[in-house]
Short mmCIF file of C-alpha atoms in Angstrom, two decimals:
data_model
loop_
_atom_site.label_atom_id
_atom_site.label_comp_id
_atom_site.label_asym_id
_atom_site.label_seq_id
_atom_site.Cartn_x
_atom_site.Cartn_y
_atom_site.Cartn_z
CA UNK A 1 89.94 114.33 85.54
CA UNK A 2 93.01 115.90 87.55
CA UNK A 3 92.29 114.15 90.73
CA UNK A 4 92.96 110.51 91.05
CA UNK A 5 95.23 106.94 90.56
CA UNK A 6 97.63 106.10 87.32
CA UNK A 7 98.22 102.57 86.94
CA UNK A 8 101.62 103.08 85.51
CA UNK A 9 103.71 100.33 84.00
CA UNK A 10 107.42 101.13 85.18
CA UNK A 11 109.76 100.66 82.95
CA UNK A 12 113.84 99.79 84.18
CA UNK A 13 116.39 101.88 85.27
CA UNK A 14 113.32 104.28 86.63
CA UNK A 15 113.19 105.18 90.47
CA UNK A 16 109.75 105.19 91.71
CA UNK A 17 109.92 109.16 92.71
CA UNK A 18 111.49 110.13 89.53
CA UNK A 19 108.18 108.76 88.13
CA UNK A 20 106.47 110.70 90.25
CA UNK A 21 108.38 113.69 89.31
CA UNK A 22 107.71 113.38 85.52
CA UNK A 23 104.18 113.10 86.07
CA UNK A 24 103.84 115.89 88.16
CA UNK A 25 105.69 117.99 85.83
CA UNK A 26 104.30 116.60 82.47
CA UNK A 27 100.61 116.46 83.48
CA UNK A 28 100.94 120.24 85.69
CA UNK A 29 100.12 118.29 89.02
CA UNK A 30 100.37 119.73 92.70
CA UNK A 31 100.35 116.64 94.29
CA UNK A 32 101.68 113.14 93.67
CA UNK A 33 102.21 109.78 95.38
CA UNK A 34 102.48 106.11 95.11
CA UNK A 35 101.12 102.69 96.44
CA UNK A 36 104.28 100.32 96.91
CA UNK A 37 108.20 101.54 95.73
CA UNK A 38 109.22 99.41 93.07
CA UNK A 39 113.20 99.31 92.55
CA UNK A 40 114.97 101.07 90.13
CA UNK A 41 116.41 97.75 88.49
CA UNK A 42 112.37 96.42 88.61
CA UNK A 43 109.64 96.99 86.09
CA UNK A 44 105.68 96.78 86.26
CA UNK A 45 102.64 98.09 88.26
CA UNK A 46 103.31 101.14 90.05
CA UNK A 47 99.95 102.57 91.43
CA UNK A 48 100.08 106.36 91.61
CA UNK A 49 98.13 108.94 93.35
CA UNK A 50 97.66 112.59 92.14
CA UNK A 51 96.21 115.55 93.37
CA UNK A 52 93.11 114.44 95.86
CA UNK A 53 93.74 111.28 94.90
CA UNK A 54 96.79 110.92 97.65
CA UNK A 55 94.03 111.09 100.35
CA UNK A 56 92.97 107.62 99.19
CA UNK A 57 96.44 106.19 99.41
CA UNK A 58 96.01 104.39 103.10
CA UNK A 59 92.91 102.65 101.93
CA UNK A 60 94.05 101.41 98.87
CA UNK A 61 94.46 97.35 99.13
CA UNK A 62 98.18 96.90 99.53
CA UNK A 63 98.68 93.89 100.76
CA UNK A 64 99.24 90.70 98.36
CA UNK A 65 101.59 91.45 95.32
CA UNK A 66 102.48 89.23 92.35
CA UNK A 67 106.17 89.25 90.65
CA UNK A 68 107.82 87.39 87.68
CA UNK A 69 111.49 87.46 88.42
CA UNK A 70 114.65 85.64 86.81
CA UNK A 71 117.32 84.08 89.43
CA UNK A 72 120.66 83.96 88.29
CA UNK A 73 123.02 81.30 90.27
CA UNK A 74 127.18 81.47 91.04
CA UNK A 75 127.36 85.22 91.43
CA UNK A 76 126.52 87.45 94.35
CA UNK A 77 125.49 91.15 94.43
CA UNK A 78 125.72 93.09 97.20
CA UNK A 79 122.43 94.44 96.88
CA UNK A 80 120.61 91.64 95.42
CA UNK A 81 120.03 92.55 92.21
CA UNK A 82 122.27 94.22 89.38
CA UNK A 83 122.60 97.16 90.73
CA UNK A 84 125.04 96.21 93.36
CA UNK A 85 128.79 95.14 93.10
CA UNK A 86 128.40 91.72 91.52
CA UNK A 87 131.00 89.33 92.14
CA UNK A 88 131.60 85.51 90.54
CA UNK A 89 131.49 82.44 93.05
CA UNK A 90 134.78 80.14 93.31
CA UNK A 91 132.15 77.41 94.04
CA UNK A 92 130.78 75.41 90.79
CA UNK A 93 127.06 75.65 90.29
CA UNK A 94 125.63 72.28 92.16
CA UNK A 95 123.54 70.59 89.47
CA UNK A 96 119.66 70.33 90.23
CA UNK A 97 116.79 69.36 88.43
CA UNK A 98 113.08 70.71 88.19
CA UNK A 99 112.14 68.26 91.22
CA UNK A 100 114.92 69.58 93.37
CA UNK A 101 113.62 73.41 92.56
CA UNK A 102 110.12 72.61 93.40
CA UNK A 103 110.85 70.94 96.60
CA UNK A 104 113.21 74.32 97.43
CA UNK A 105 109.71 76.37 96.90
CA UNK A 106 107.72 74.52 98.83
CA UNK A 107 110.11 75.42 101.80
CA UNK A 108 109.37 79.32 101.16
CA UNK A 109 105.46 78.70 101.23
CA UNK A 110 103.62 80.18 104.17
CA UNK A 111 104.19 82.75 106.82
CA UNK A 112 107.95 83.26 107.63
CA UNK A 113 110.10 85.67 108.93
CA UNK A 114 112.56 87.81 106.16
CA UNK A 115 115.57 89.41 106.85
CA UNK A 116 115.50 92.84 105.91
CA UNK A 117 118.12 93.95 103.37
CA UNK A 118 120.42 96.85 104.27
CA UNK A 119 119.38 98.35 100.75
CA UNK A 120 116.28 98.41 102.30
CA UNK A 121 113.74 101.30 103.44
CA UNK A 122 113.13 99.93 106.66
CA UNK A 123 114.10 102.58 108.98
CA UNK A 124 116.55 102.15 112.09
CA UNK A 125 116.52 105.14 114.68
CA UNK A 126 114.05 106.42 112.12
CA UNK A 127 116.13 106.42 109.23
CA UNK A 128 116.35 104.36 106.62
CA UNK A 129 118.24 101.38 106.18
CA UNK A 130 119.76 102.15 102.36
CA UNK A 131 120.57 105.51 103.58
CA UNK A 132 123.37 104.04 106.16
CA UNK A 133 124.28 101.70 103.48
CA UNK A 134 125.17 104.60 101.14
CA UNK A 135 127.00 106.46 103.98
CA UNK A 136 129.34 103.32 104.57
CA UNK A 137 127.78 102.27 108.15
CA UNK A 138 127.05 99.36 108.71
CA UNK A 139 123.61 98.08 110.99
CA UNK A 140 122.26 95.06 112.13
CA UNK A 141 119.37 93.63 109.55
CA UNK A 142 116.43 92.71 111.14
CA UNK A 143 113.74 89.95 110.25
CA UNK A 144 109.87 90.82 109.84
CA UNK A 145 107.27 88.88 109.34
CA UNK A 146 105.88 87.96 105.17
CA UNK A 147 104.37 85.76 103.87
CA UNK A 148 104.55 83.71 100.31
CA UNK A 149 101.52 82.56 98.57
CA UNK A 150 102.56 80.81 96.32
CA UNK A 151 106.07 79.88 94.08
CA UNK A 152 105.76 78.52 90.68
CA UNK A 153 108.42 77.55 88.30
CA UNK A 154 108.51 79.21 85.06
CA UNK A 155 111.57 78.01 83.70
CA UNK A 156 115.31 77.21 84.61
CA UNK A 157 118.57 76.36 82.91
CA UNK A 158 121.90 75.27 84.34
CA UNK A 159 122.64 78.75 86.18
CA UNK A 160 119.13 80.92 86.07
CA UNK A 161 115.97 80.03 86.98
CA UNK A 162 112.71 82.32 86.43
CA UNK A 163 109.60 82.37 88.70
CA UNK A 164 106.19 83.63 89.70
CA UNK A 165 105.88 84.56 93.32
CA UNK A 166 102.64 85.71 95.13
CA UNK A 167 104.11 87.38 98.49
CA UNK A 168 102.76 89.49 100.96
CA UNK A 169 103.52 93.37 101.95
CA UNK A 170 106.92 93.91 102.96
CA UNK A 171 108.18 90.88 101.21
CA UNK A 172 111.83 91.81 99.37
CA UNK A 173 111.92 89.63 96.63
CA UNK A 174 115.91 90.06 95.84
CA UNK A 175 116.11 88.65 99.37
CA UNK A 176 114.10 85.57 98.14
CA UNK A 177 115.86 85.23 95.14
CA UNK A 178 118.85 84.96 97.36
CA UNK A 179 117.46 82.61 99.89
CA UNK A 180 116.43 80.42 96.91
CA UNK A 181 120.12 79.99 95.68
CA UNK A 182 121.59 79.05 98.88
CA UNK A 183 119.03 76.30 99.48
CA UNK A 184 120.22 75.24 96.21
CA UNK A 185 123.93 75.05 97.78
CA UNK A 186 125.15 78.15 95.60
CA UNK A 187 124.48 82.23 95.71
CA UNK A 188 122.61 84.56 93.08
CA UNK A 189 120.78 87.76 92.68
CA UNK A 190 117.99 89.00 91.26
CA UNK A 191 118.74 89.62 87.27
CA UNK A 192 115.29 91.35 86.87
CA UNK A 193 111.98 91.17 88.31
CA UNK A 194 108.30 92.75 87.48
CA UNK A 195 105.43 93.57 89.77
CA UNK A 196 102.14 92.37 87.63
CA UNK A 197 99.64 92.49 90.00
CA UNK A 198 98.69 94.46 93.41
CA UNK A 199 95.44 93.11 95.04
CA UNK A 200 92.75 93.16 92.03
CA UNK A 201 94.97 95.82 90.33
CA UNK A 202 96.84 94.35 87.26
CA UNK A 203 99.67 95.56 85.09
CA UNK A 204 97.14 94.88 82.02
CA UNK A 205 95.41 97.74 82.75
CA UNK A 206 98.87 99.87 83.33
CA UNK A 207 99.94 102.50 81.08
CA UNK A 208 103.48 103.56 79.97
CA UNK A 209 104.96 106.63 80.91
CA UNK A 210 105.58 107.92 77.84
CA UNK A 211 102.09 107.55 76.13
CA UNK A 212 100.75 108.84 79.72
CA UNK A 213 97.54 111.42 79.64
CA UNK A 214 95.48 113.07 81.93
CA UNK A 215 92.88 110.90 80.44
CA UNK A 216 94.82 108.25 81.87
CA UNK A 217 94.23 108.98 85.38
CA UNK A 218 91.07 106.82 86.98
CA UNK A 219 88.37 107.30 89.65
CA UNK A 220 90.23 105.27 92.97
CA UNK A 221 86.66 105.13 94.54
CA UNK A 222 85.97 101.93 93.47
CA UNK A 223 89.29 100.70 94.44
CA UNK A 224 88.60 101.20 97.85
CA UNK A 225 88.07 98.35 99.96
CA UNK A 226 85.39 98.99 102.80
CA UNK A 227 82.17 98.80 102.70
CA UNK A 228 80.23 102.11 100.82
CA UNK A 229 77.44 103.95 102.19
CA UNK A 230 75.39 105.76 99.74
CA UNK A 231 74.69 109.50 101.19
CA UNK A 232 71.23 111.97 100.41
CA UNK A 233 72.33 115.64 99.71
CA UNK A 234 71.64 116.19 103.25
CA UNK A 235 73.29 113.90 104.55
CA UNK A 236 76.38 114.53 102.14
CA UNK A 237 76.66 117.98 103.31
CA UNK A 238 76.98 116.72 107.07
CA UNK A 239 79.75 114.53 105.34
CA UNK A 240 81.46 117.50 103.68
CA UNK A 241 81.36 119.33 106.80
CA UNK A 242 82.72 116.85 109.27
CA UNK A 243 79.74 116.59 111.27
CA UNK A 244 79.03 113.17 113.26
CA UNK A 245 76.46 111.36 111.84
CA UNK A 246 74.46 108.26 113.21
CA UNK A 247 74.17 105.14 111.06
CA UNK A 248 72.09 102.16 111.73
CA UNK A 249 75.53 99.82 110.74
CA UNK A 250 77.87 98.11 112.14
CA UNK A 251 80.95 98.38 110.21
CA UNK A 252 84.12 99.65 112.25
CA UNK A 253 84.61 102.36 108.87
CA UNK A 254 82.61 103.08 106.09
CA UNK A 255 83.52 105.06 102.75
CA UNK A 256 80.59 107.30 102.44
CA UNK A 257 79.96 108.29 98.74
CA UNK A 258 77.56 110.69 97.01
CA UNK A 259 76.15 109.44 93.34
CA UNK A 260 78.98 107.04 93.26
CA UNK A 261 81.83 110.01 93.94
CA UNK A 262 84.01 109.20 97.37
CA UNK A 263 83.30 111.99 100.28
CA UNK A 264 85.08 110.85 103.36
CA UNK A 265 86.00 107.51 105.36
CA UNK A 266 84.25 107.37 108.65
CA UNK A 267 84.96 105.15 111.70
CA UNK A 268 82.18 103.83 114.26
CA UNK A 269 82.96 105.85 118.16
CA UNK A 270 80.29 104.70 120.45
CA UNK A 271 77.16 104.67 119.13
CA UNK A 272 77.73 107.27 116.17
CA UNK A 273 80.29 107.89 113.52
CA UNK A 274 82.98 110.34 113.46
CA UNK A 275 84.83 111.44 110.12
CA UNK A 276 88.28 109.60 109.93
CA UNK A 277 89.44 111.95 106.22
CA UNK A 278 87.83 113.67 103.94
CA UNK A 279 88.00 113.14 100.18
CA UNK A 280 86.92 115.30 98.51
#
């Protein structure tokens, strides 16, 4: 198979399109994308599309993500995490307890609004953010909406303290991490962090780039979440072709398949459906 997803697990020091780029050149691809940038300083589940299987990239469930990440307290980085200029507190650590960190956590629970970092690729003027940051300029951050699942303690010691956080899209863990220490009256950053999950997709099932295959890559139909609608060889042809077809359903989009293989997404206008992209 030469068309479809890698579940790849990152390793450090890797950006997320140099990953790209060794795929594409090891494995002789045209195409290749991915679900979700993971940091260069971050390790873990990095979903990625190749060939036809880009065209399945906006309907792949991207929305909660699951991270293991290790806090560490009295220094501050200027992006967040160890890539950035990292500089030592004057301020002593203030002593806490497991109590006092779960009662911090609880205050990061729910829907919230996040300040953005600059290091970040939301875009300003439709640029992004870390690409002022590297010139020097300096912008305003702005908040956006996330939301945290769930925060669980993993372990801690006088100056670090590890977690598992369940966040929504958009959520900057670094930022967190940050947040975290200065409810705890100090500062940190981010010593490392690891995606393990997206949606239903799992690092488990991740491979490693360096053991990577073509037999590696994986059918994404199944992966994507709307309802399916099984298509006859006529109507798959229609499908194929574009052509508007009328369905006696009600979804708002269905992912019409042929013998289990993904043709096209199509989205209800009136009383028919028109063809939204093909996939084939």
């Amino acid at each position: 198979m030469n068309d479809g997803l890698i579940l790849l697990d990152k390793d450090i020091g890797l950006t997320s399109r140099k990953a790209d780029n060794i795929i594409a050149h090891s494995l002789h691809l045209k195409k290749v994308g991915h679900l979700g940038t993971l940091d260069p300083f971050a390790s873990g589940l990095l979903v990625i599309a190749v060939n036809k299987g880009t065209k399945f990239l906006p309907y792949l469930e991207d929305g909660e993500k699951e991270y293991e990440a290790t806090l560490k307290l009295g220094y501050h980085s200027s992006t967040g995490d160890p890539d950035g200029e990292i500089t030592k507190s004057n301020d002593p650590i203030p002593s806490f307890d497991e109590e006092k960190i779960k009662s911090v956590f609880l205050k990061f629970l729910g829907k919230q609004m996040q300040l953005a970092p600059l290091t970040s690729a939301h875009k300003v003027d439709g640029v992004a953010m870390y690409k002022y940051a590297h010139k020097g300029v300096e912008m305003e951050r702005k908040s956006y909406p996330i939301e945290i699942f769930s925060l669980e303690l993993v372990s801690f010691s006088e100056d670090e303290i590890s977690f598992r956080v369940k966040a929504s899209k958009g959520t900057y863990i670094r930022v967190l991490g940050e947040d975290i220490a200065k409810e705890l009256g100090s500062v940190g950053y981010l010593t490392s962090l690891r995606r393990i999950k997206i949606g239903k997709l799992s690092v488990e099932d991740a491979v490693k780039l360096d053991v990577l295959s073509s037999e590696d890559i994986i059918d994404p139909t199944p992966l994507i979440d709307l309802p399916h609608y099984e298509c006859d060889e006529t109507l798959s042809k229609k499908v194929m072709n574009g052509v508007s077809i009328y369905l006696n359903r009600e979804e708002e989009k269905l992912l019409l398949i042929h013998e289990g293989v993904a043709l096209a997404v199509y989205k209800r206008s009136g009383d028919k459906y028109v063809s939204e992209r093909g996939l084939f």
